[in-house]
PDB file of C-alpha atoms and ligand atoms in Angstrom:
ATOM      1  CA  MET A   1     120.707-145.086 -28.346  1.00 76.00           C
ATOM      2  CA  THR A   2     121.725-148.209 -26.876  1.00 86.00           C
ATOM      3  CA  LYS A   3     123.009-148.509 -23.513  1.00 84.00           C
ATOM      4  CA  GLU A   4     126.497-149.369 -24.929  1.00 85.00           C
ATOM      5  CA  GLU A   5     126.453-146.312 -26.819  1.00 83.00           C
ATOM      6  CA  ILE A   6     125.184-144.024 -23.706  1.00 81.00           C
ATOM      7  CA  ILE A   7     128.135-145.029 -21.556  1.00 80.00           C
ATOM      8  CA  LYS A   8     130.726-144.365 -24.438  1.00 86.00           C
ATOM      9  CA  PRO A   9     133.161-141.669 -23.112  1.00 82.00           C
ATOM     10  CA  GLU A  10     132.368-139.229 -25.946  1.00 84.00           C
ATOM     11  CA  ASN A  11     128.658-139.248 -24.718  1.00 82.00           C
ATOM     12  CA  LEU A  12     129.409-138.294 -21.074  1.00 80.00           C
ATOM     13  CA  VAL A  13     127.587-135.102 -19.940  1.00 80.00           C
ATOM     14  CA  TYR A  14     128.471-135.159 -16.520  1.00 80.00           C
ATOM     15  CA  LYS A  15     130.862-137.025 -14.039  1.00 84.00           C
ATOM     16  CA  LYS A  16     131.518-136.672 -10.299  1.00 89.00           C
ATOM     17  CA  PRO A  17     134.624-134.495 -10.005  1.00 93.00           C
ATOM     18  CA  THR A  18     137.704-136.625  -9.121  1.00 94.00           C
ATOM     19  CA  LEU A  19     138.336-134.424  -6.020  1.00 97.00           C
ATOM     20  CA  MET A  20     134.929-135.477  -4.570  1.00 96.00           C
ATOM     21  CA  ASN A  21     135.464-138.657  -2.497  1.00 95.00           C
ATOM     22  CA  ASP A  22     132.517-141.213  -1.766  1.00 94.00           C
ATOM     23  CA  ASN A  23     131.827-140.200   1.933  1.00 95.00           C
ATOM     24  CA  ALA A  24     128.084-139.552   2.333  1.00 94.00           C
ATOM     25  CA  MET A  25     127.259-135.685   2.783  1.00 95.00           C
ATOM     26  CA  HIS A  26     125.911-134.873   6.198  1.00 96.00           C
ATOM     27  CA  TYR A  27     124.164-131.817   4.524  1.00 97.00           C
ATOM     28  CA  CYS A  28     120.248-131.972   4.916  1.00 96.00           C
ATOM     29  CA  PRO A  29     118.401-132.598   1.290  1.00 94.00           C
ATOM     30  CA  GLY A  30     118.445-129.437  -0.912  1.00 92.00           C
ATOM     31  CA  CYS A  31     121.164-127.767   1.077  1.00 96.00           C
ATOM     32  CA  SER A  32     123.211-125.404  -1.080  1.00 96.00           C
ATOM     33  CA  HIS A  33     126.566-126.319   0.999  1.00 97.00           C
ATOM     34  CA  GLY A  34     127.128-129.709  -1.402  1.00 96.00           C
ATOM     35  CA  VAL A  35     126.421-127.874  -4.732  1.00 96.00           C
ATOM     36  CA  VAL A  36     128.953-125.352  -3.979  1.00 98.00           C
ATOM     37  CA  HIS A  37     131.542-127.959  -2.720  1.00 98.00           C
ATOM     38  CA  LYS A  38     131.112-129.720  -6.221  1.00 97.00           C
ATOM     39  CA  LEU A  39     131.791-126.453  -7.898  1.00 98.00           C
ATOM     40  CA  ILE A  40     134.701-125.819  -5.880  1.00 98.00           C
ATOM     41  CA  ALA A  41     136.112-129.383  -6.709  1.00 98.00           C
ATOM     42  CA  GLU A  42     135.480-128.846 -10.436  1.00 97.00           C
ATOM     43  CA  VAL A  43     137.345-125.163 -10.431  1.00 98.00           C
ATOM     44  CA  ILE A  44     140.529-126.782  -8.722  1.00 98.00           C
ATOM     45  CA  GLU A  45     140.504-129.721 -10.827  1.00 97.00           C
ATOM     46  CA  GLU A  46     140.204-127.417 -14.011  1.00 97.00           C
ATOM     47  CA  MET A  47     143.020-125.191 -12.799  1.00 98.00           C
ATOM     48  CA  GLY A  48     145.278-128.223 -12.035  1.00 97.00           C
ATOM     49  CA  MET A  49     145.944-127.169  -8.588  1.00 98.00           C
ATOM     50  CA  GLU A  50     144.724-130.385  -6.690  1.00 97.00           C
ATOM     51  CA  ASP A  51     147.886-130.634  -4.933  1.00 97.00           C
ATOM     52  CA  LYS A  52     148.364-126.667  -4.233  1.00 98.00           C
ATOM     53  CA  THR A  53     144.965-125.742  -2.629  1.00 98.00           C
ATOM     54  CA  VAL A  54     144.541-125.454   1.080  1.00 98.00           C
ATOM     55  CA  GLY A  55     140.797-124.640   2.220  1.00 98.00           C
ATOM     56  CA  ILE A  56     140.026-123.282   5.598  1.00 98.00           C
ATOM     57  CA  SER A  57     136.696-124.897   6.966  1.00 97.00           C
ATOM     58  CA  PRO A  58     134.627-122.995   9.408  1.00 96.00           C
ATOM     59  CA  VAL A  59     132.174-123.600  12.364  1.00 94.00           C
ATOM     60  CA  GLY A  60     128.823-124.217  11.063  1.00 95.00           C
ATOM     61  CA  CYS A  61     127.234-127.048   8.812  1.00 97.00           C
ATOM     62  CA  ALA A  62     130.292-126.926   6.492  1.00 96.00           C
ATOM     63  CA  VAL A  63     132.711-127.757   9.527  1.00 96.00           C
ATOM     64  CA  PHE A  64     133.044-131.006   7.904  1.00 95.00           C
ATOM     65  CA  ALA A  65     133.765-129.792   4.459  1.00 96.00           C
ATOM     66  CA  TYR A  66     137.333-131.354   4.704  1.00 96.00           C
ATOM     67  CA  ASN A  67     135.595-134.941   4.732  1.00 97.00           C
ATOM     68  CA  TYR A  68     134.247-134.388   1.054  1.00 97.00           C
ATOM     69  CA  LEU A  69     137.015-132.641  -1.006  1.00 97.00           C
ATOM     70  CA  ASP A  70     140.442-134.484  -1.188  1.00 97.00           C
ATOM     71  CA  ILE A  71     142.686-131.208  -0.782  1.00 98.00           C
ATOM     72  CA  ASP A  72     144.762-130.233   1.992  1.00 98.00           C
ATOM     73  CA  TRP A  73     142.596-128.505   4.723  1.00 98.00           C
ATOM     74  CA  GLN A  74     142.914-126.574   8.057  1.00 98.00           C
ATOM     75  CA  GLU A  75     139.978-126.183  10.426  1.00 97.00           C
ATOM     76  CA  ALA A  76     139.623-122.733  12.058  1.00 97.00           C
ATOM     77  CA  ALA A  77     138.091-121.687  15.220  1.00 96.00           C
ATOM     78  CA  HIS A  78     134.908-119.555  15.124  1.00 94.00           C
ATOM     79  CA  GLY A  79     135.085-116.545  12.681  1.00 96.00           C
ATOM     80  CA  ARG A  80     138.898-117.022  12.287  1.00 97.00           C
ATOM     81  CA  ALA A  81     139.498-118.578   8.959  1.00 98.00           C
ATOM     82  CA  PRO A  82     140.482-115.294   6.961  1.00 98.00           C
ATOM     83  CA  ALA A  83     143.227-114.817   9.592  1.00 98.00           C
ATOM     84  CA  VAL A  84     144.344-118.500   9.216  1.00 98.00           C
ATOM     85  CA  ALA A  85     144.125-118.295   5.593  1.00 98.00           C
ATOM     86  CA  THR A  86     146.378-114.974   5.512  1.00 98.00           C
ATOM     87  CA  ALA A  87     149.102-117.011   7.706  1.00 98.00           C
ATOM     88  CA  ILE A  88     148.928-119.982   5.164  1.00 98.00           C
ATOM     89  CA  LYS A  89     148.998-117.652   2.012  1.00 98.00           C
ATOM     90  CA  ARG A  90     151.910-115.653   3.334  1.00 98.00           C
ATOM     91  CA  LEU A  91     153.762-118.705   4.273  1.00 98.00           C
ATOM     92  CA  TRP A  92     153.036-120.494   0.980  1.00 98.00           C
ATOM     93  CA  PRO A  93     152.434-117.855  -1.822  1.00 98.00           C
ATOM     94  CA  ASP A  94     152.150-120.478  -4.541  1.00 98.00           C
ATOM     95  CA  ARG A  95     149.120-122.286  -2.932  1.00 98.00           C
ATOM     96  CA  LEU A  96     145.494-121.439  -3.760  1.00 98.00           C
ATOM     97  CA  VAL A  97     144.087-120.684  -0.387  1.00 98.00           C
ATOM     98  CA  PHE A  98     140.379-120.028   0.315  1.00 98.00           C
ATOM     99  CA  THR A  99     137.905-119.985   3.258  1.00 98.00           C
ATOM    100  CA  TYR A 100     134.428-121.370   3.157  1.00 98.00           C
ATOM    101  CA  GLN A 101     132.197-120.000   5.749  1.00 98.00           C
ATOM    102  CA  GLY A 102     128.363-119.511   6.614  1.00 98.00           C
ATOM    103  CA  ASP A 103     126.981-116.080   7.541  1.00 98.00           C
ATOM    104  CA  GLY A 104     127.121-116.691  11.322  1.00 97.00           C
ATOM    105  CA  ASP A 105     130.732-117.841  11.318  1.00 97.00           C
ATOM    106  CA  LEU A 106     131.415-114.700   8.669  1.00 98.00           C
ATOM    107  CA  ALA A 107     129.204-111.870   9.312  1.00 97.00           C
ATOM    108  CA  CYS A 108     128.675-112.286  12.976  1.00 97.00           C
ATOM    109  CA  ILE A 109     131.682-114.139  14.927  1.00 96.00           C
ATOM    110  CA  GLY A 110     134.451-113.278  12.400  1.00 97.00           C
ATOM    111  CA  THR A 111     133.356-109.988  11.252  1.00 97.00           C
ATOM    112  CA  ALA A 112     136.408-108.241  12.067  1.00 97.00           C
ATOM    113  CA  GLU A 113     138.644-110.667  10.539  1.00 97.00           C
ATOM    114  CA  THR A 114     136.947-110.735   7.570  1.00 98.00           C
ATOM    115  CA  ILE A 115     136.873-107.167   6.987  1.00 98.00           C
ATOM    116  CA  HIS A 116     140.614-106.639   8.042  1.00 98.00           C
ATOM    117  CA  ALA A 117     141.604-109.570   5.499  1.00 98.00           C
ATOM    118  CA  LEU A 118     139.708-108.166   2.840  1.00 98.00           C
ATOM    119  CA  ASN A 119     140.915-104.667   3.401  1.00 98.00           C
ATOM    120  CA  ARG A 120     144.619-106.035   3.606  1.00 98.00           C
ATOM    121  CA  GLY A 121     144.314-107.290   0.136  1.00 98.00           C
ATOM    122  CA  GLU A 122     145.227-110.740   1.275  1.00 98.00           C
ATOM    123  CA  ASN A 123     145.512-113.038  -1.970  1.00 98.00           C
ATOM    124  CA  ILE A 124     142.837-115.307  -0.808  1.00 98.00           C
ATOM    125  CA  THR A 125     139.504-116.022  -1.738  1.00 98.00           C
ATOM    126  CA  ILE A 126     136.341-116.162   0.750  1.00 98.00           C
ATOM    127  CA  ILE A 127     133.489-118.231  -0.262  1.00 98.00           C
ATOM    128  CA  PHE A 128     130.680-116.865   1.844  1.00 98.00           C
ATOM    129  CA  ILE A 129     127.370-118.939   2.088  1.00 98.00           C
ATOM    130  CA  ASN A 130     124.485-116.544   3.173  1.00 98.00           C
ATOM    131  CA  ASN A 131     121.719-118.696   4.057  1.00 98.00           C
ATOM    132  CA  ALA A 132     120.479-115.872   6.453  1.00 98.00           C
ATOM    133  CA  ILE A 133     120.431-118.151   9.555  1.00 97.00           C
ATOM    134  CA  TYR A 134     122.564-120.406  11.797  1.00 97.00           C
ATOM    135  CA  GLY A 135     121.976-123.420  10.178  1.00 96.00           C
ATOM    136  CA  MET A 136     124.029-125.834  12.518  1.00 95.00           C
ATOM    137  CA  THR A 137     122.766-124.726  15.995  1.00 95.00           C
ATOM    138  CA  GLY A 138     119.184-124.645  15.322  1.00 94.00           C
ATOM    139  CA  GLY A 139     118.343-121.947  13.153  1.00 96.00           C
ATOM    140  CA  GLN A 140     119.017-118.879  15.245  1.00 97.00           C
ATOM    141  CA  MET A 141     118.936-115.256  13.872  1.00 97.00           C
ATOM    142  CA  ALA A 142     122.041-114.367  11.901  1.00 98.00           C
ATOM    143  CA  PRO A 143     123.257-110.650  11.056  1.00 98.00           C
ATOM    144  CA  THR A 144     121.984-111.588   7.559  1.00 98.00           C
ATOM    145  CA  THR A 145     118.386-112.641   8.760  1.00 98.00           C
ATOM    146  CA  LEU A 146     116.119-110.489   6.887  1.00 98.00           C
ATOM    147  CA  VAL A 147     113.593-107.936   8.332  1.00 98.00           C
ATOM    148  CA  GLY A 148     110.368-109.867   9.167  1.00 98.00           C
ATOM    149  CA  MET A 149     111.929-113.152   8.659  1.00 98.00           C
ATOM    150  CA  LYS A 150     111.525-115.936  11.535  1.00 97.00           C
ATOM    151  CA  SER A 151     114.244-117.826  13.190  1.00 97.00           C
ATOM    152  CA  SER A 152     114.263-119.802  16.357  1.00 96.00           C
ATOM    153  CA  THR A 153     115.198-116.713  18.212  1.00 97.00           C
ATOM    154  CA  CYS A 154     112.944-114.155  16.738  1.00 97.00           C
ATOM    155  CA  PRO A 155     110.000-116.373  16.238  1.00 96.00           C
ATOM    156  CA  TYR A 156     107.899-113.229  15.488  1.00 97.00           C
ATOM    157  CA  GLY A 157     110.245-111.975  12.534  1.00 97.00           C
ATOM    158  CA  ARG A 158     113.366-109.870  12.783  1.00 98.00           C
ATOM    159  CA  ASP A 159     112.259-106.565  14.349  1.00 98.00           C
ATOM    160  CA  VAL A 160     114.744-103.605  13.528  1.00 98.00           C
ATOM    161  CA  LYS A 161     114.078-101.932  16.870  1.00 98.00           C
ATOM    162  CA  ILE A 162     115.044-104.714  18.988  1.00 97.00           C
ATOM    163  CA  HIS A 163     117.443-106.734  16.207  1.00 97.00           C
ATOM    164  CA  GLY A 164     118.888-103.975  14.040  1.00 97.00           C
ATOM    165  CA  TYR A 165     119.197-104.202  10.532  1.00 98.00           C
ATOM    166  CA  PRO A 166     120.364-107.028   8.265  1.00 98.00           C
ATOM    167  CA  LEU A 167     124.272-106.587   7.326  1.00 98.00           C
ATOM    168  CA  LYS A 168     125.359-106.534   3.932  1.00 98.00           C
ATOM    169  CA  MET A 169     128.765-107.730   3.997  1.00 98.00           C
ATOM    170  CA  THR A 170     129.470-108.311   0.389  1.00 98.00           C
ATOM    171  CA  GLU A 171     128.542-104.274  -0.212  1.00 98.00           C
ATOM    172  CA  ILE A 172     131.029-103.566   2.527  1.00 98.00           C
ATOM    173  CA  ALA A 173     133.591-105.800   0.980  1.00 98.00           C
ATOM    174  CA  ALA A 174     133.366-103.947  -2.303  1.00 98.00           C
ATOM    175  CA  GLN A 175     134.215-100.441  -0.541  1.00 98.00           C
ATOM    176  CA  LEU A 176     137.375-101.980   0.634  1.00 98.00           C
ATOM    177  CA  GLU A 177     140.747-100.867  -1.386  1.00 97.00           C
ATOM    178  CA  GLY A 178     142.243-104.433  -1.033  1.00 98.00           C
ATOM    179  CA  THR A 179     139.395-106.257  -2.608  1.00 98.00           C
ATOM    180  CA  ALA A 180     139.786-107.188  -6.262  1.00 98.00           C
ATOM    181  CA  TYR A 181     136.645-109.349  -7.036  1.00 98.00           C
ATOM    182  CA  VAL A 182     133.464-109.134  -5.179  1.00 98.00           C
ATOM    183  CA  THR A 183     130.293-110.939  -6.301  1.00 98.00           C
ATOM    184  CA  ARG A 184     126.961-112.383  -5.105  1.00 98.00           C
ATOM    185  CA  GLN A 185     125.840-115.573  -6.770  1.00 98.00           C
ATOM    186  CA  SER A 186     123.416-118.331  -6.147  1.00 98.00           C
ATOM    187  CA  VAL A 187     123.130-122.035  -6.877  1.00 98.00           C
ATOM    188  CA  GLN A 188     119.304-122.827  -7.135  1.00 97.00           C
ATOM    189  CA  SER A 189     119.090-123.247 -11.059  1.00 96.00           C
ATOM    190  CA  VAL A 190     121.500-124.652 -13.816  1.00 95.00           C
ATOM    191  CA  PRO A 191     122.233-121.318 -15.237  1.00 97.00           C
ATOM    192  CA  ALA A 192     122.626-119.960 -11.705  1.00 98.00           C
ATOM    193  CA  ILE A 193     125.271-122.592 -10.896  1.00 97.00           C
ATOM    194  CA  ARG A 194     127.120-122.072 -14.178  1.00 97.00           C
ATOM    195  CA  LYS A 195     127.508-118.279 -13.083  1.00 98.00           C
ATOM    196  CA  ALA A 196     128.696-119.236  -9.688  1.00 98.00           C
ATOM    197  CA  LYS A 197     131.267-121.573 -11.232  1.00 98.00           C
ATOM    198  CA  LYS A 198     132.627-118.715 -13.421  1.00 98.00           C
ATOM    199  CA  ALA A 199     132.674-116.713 -10.315  1.00 98.00           C
ATOM    200  CA  ILE A 200     134.662-119.045  -8.374  1.00 98.00           C
ATOM    201  CA  ARG A 201     137.336-119.567 -11.130  1.00 98.00           C
ATOM    202  CA  LYS A 202     137.834-115.592 -11.304  1.00 98.00           C
ATOM    203  CA  ALA A 203     138.019-115.693  -7.720  1.00 98.00           C
ATOM    204  CA  PHE A 204     140.661-118.465  -7.490  1.00 98.00           C
ATOM    205  CA  GLU A 205     142.544-117.141 -10.543  1.00 98.00           C
ATOM    206  CA  ASN A 206     142.998-113.899  -9.199  1.00 97.00           C
ATOM    207  CA  SER A 207     144.238-115.216  -5.615  1.00 97.00           C
ATOM    208  CA  MET A 208     146.805-116.927  -7.826  1.00 98.00           C
ATOM    209  CA  ASN A 209     147.766-113.807  -9.721  1.00 97.00           C
ATOM    210  CA  GLY A 210     148.184-111.616  -6.845  1.00 95.00           C
ATOM    211  CA  LYS A 211     145.247-109.160  -7.453  1.00 94.00           C
ATOM    212  CA  GLY A 212     144.108-108.871  -4.083  1.00 97.00           C
ATOM    213  CA  SER A 213     141.425-110.499  -2.115  1.00 98.00           C
ATOM    214  CA  ASN A 214     138.156-111.933  -3.469  1.00 98.00           C
ATOM    215  CA  LEU A 215     134.714-112.514  -1.814  1.00 98.00           C
ATOM    216  CA  VAL A 216     132.297-114.756  -3.538  1.00 98.00           C
ATOM    217  CA  GLU A 217     128.756-114.657  -1.735  1.00 98.00           C
ATOM    218  CA  ILE A 218     126.230-117.540  -2.533  1.00 98.00           C
ATOM    219  CA  VAL A 219     122.713-116.681  -1.579  1.00 98.00           C
ATOM    220  CA  SER A 220     121.708-119.834  -0.320  1.00 98.00           C
ATOM    221  CA  THR A 221     118.938-121.853   1.464  1.00 98.00           C
ATOM    222  CA  CYS A 222     118.556-123.669   4.694  1.00 97.00           C
ATOM    223  CA  SER A 223     115.691-125.693   4.172  1.00 96.00           C
ATOM    224  CA  SER A 224     115.664-127.232   7.973  1.00 96.00           C
ATOM    225  CA  GLY A 225     116.303-123.815   9.453  1.00 96.00           C
ATOM    226  CA  TRP A 226     113.859-121.941   7.347  1.00 97.00           C
ATOM    227  CA  LYS A 227     111.152-125.202   7.929  1.00 95.00           C
ATOM    228  CA  MET A 228     110.582-125.602   4.187  1.00 96.00           C
ATOM    229  CA  THR A 229     110.974-128.143   1.397  1.00 97.00           C
ATOM    230  CA  PRO A 230     113.810-127.769  -0.759  1.00 96.00           C
ATOM    231  CA  GLU A 231     111.864-126.790  -3.383  1.00 96.00           C
ATOM    232  CA  LYS A 232     109.867-124.029  -1.501  1.00 97.00           C
ATOM    233  CA  ALA A 233     113.051-122.806  -0.033  1.00 97.00           C
ATOM    234  CA  ASN A 234     114.341-122.024  -3.587  1.00 97.00           C
ATOM    235  CA  LYS A 235     111.263-120.148  -4.236  1.00 98.00           C
ATOM    236  CA  TRP A 236     111.383-118.198  -1.101  1.00 98.00           C
ATOM    237  CA  MET A 237     114.750-117.417  -1.433  1.00 98.00           C
ATOM    238  CA  GLU A 238     114.061-115.999  -5.051  1.00 98.00           C
ATOM    239  CA  GLU A 239     111.230-113.901  -3.710  1.00 98.00           C
ATOM    240  CA  HIS A 240     112.347-112.939  -0.597  1.00 98.00           C
ATOM    241  CA  MET A 241     116.288-112.948  -0.427  1.00 98.00           C
ATOM    242  CA  PHE A 242     117.067-111.626  -4.022  1.00 98.00           C
ATOM    243  CA  PRO A 243     115.348-108.510  -3.881  1.00 98.00           C
ATOM    244  CA  PHE A 244     117.591-107.654  -0.538  1.00 98.00           C
ATOM    245  CA  TYR A 245     120.844-109.282  -1.753  1.00 98.00           C
ATOM    246  CA  PRO A 246     120.898-108.701  -5.404  1.00 98.00           C
ATOM    247  CA  LEU A 247     123.038-111.131  -7.728  1.00 98.00           C
ATOM    248  CA  GLY A 248     125.873-109.940  -9.675  1.00 98.00           C
ATOM    249  CA  ASP A 249     129.375-108.798  -9.486  1.00 98.00           C
ATOM    250  CA  LEU A 250     129.809-105.522  -7.282  1.00 98.00           C
ATOM    251  CA  LYS A 251     133.374-105.029  -7.845  1.00 98.00           C
ATOM    252  CA  ASP A 252     135.764-106.287 -10.568  1.00 97.00           C
ATOM    253  CA  LYS A 253     138.974-104.771 -10.656  1.00 93.00           C
ATOM    254  CA  GLU A 254     140.166-106.615 -13.822  1.00 76.00           C
TER     255      GLU A 254
HETATM  256  C1  TPP B   1     132.105-118.529  20.168  1.00 65.52           C
HETATM  257  C2  TPP B   1     130.972-119.626  19.715  1.00 65.52           C
HETATM  258  N1  TPP B   1     130.007-119.102  19.014  1.00 65.52           N
HETATM  259  C3  TPP B   1     129.195-119.839  18.529  1.00 65.52           C
HETATM  260  C4  TPP B   1     129.149-121.197  18.508  1.00 65.52           C
HETATM  261  C5  TPP B   1     128.026-122.072  18.063  1.00 65.52           C
HETATM  262  N2  TPP B   1     128.264-122.071  16.640  1.00 65.52           N
HETATM  263  C6  TPP B   1     128.667-123.251  16.344  1.00 65.52           C
HETATM  264  S1  TPP B   1     128.344-123.483  14.521  1.00 65.52           S
HETATM  265  C7  TPP B   1     127.475-122.068  14.827  1.00 65.52           C
HETATM  266  C8  TPP B   1     126.371-121.726  13.482  1.00 65.52           C
HETATM  267  C9  TPP B   1     127.187-121.112  12.390  1.00 65.52           C
HETATM  268  O1  TPP B   1     126.322-120.718  11.407  1.00 65.52           O
HETATM  269  P1  TPP B   1     126.434-120.426  10.123  1.00 65.52           P
HETATM  270  O2  TPP B   1     127.952-119.959  10.124  1.00 65.52           O
HETATM  271  O3  TPP B   1     125.460-119.356   9.291  1.00 65.52           O
HETATM  272  O4  TPP B   1     126.693-121.727   9.190  1.00 65.52           O
HETATM  273  P2  TPP B   1     125.551-122.932   8.792  1.00 65.52           P
HETATM  274  O5  TPP B   1     125.370-123.815   9.747  1.00 65.52           O
HETATM  275  O6  TPP B   1     124.461-122.126   8.303  1.00 65.52           O
HETATM  276  O7  TPP B   1     126.114-123.255   7.287  1.00 65.52           O
HETATM  277  C10 TPP B   1     127.268-121.568  15.756  1.00 65.52           C
HETATM  278  C11 TPP B   1     126.470-120.493  16.382  1.00 65.52           C
HETATM  279  C12 TPP B   1     130.058-121.664  19.424  1.00 65.52           C
HETATM  280  N3  TPP B   1     130.200-122.997  19.429  1.00 65.52           N
HETATM  281  N4  TPP B   1     131.001-120.983  19.914  1.00 65.52           N
HETATM  282  S1  SF4 B   2     120.650-127.018   8.668  1.00 65.52           S
HETATM  283 FE1  SF4 B   2     120.801-125.533   6.954  1.00 65.52          FE
HETATM  284  S2  SF4 B   2     122.839-125.217   6.145  1.00 65.52           S
HETATM  285 FE2  SF4 B   2     122.963-127.031   7.672  1.00 65.52          FE
HETATM  286  S3  SF4 B   2     123.072-128.675   6.501  1.00 65.52           S
HETATM  287 FE3  SF4 B   2     120.800-128.318   6.847  1.00 65.52          FE
HETATM  288  S4  SF4 B   2     119.968-127.107   5.205  1.00 65.52           S
HETATM  289 FE4  SF4 B   2     122.231-127.019   5.210  1.00 65.52          FE
END
């Protein structure tokens, strides 16, 4: 095939979502945040919700998510994204409202906000990036850090006698009456990325159809915090994270 043929629109296999701007992302190489941002942009575009979406950005590495996706954003204080999303969705029921939160933000600082917003059945989607660590602030232990996993604040590995057990927020969410769709996905391979995109689409559609609250956990890597190459981090995640955080839908009210 000649170059002229390859660049014909009908031969195009991939293009950058128009909602993603040209700002260079600050994320580390191999970080899951960038991939998930792209999926969110694609889903919003496919749903035709470009002008009707409000994202709530967290503390943590995704604090600057608003620099990359051309939608309306509101920054929330530590862990308060679900409370802010609640207010925005109630005031503007025709908006697609989602929060984007790491495990430190969602499962530690904002545990209460998360549980109560989900339990109230707010018609929002919570995107939960679980990399088992506080990425932005130097790789401290998070509630989701695995038993035995090393972090800067548990250099000998998480010890249940001292630190307690890892918290499975998504399993908790599935028990709550207010949740419509609760799922756990990942983005380390092409098939996984496709599934994660479908999950985000379903959650966003539920949010617009008034079915209740939706939680999409993405089991993720933090190559910098884990002190691994991106490739090794993906492997480590498959071997160690997936057995404890198994992928798949936990609840789908349909
Ligand atoms: C009340 C308060 N708690 C904590 C912090 C520090 N802080 C800011 S971002 C962050 C890490 C959040 O990590 P996570 O939500 O897991 O996101 P990641 O960076 O891994 O994407 C922390 C601890 C702070 N500034 N104030
Ligand atoms: S520190 Fe971790 S979570 Fe943050 S950008 Fe780097 S790899 Fe991603």
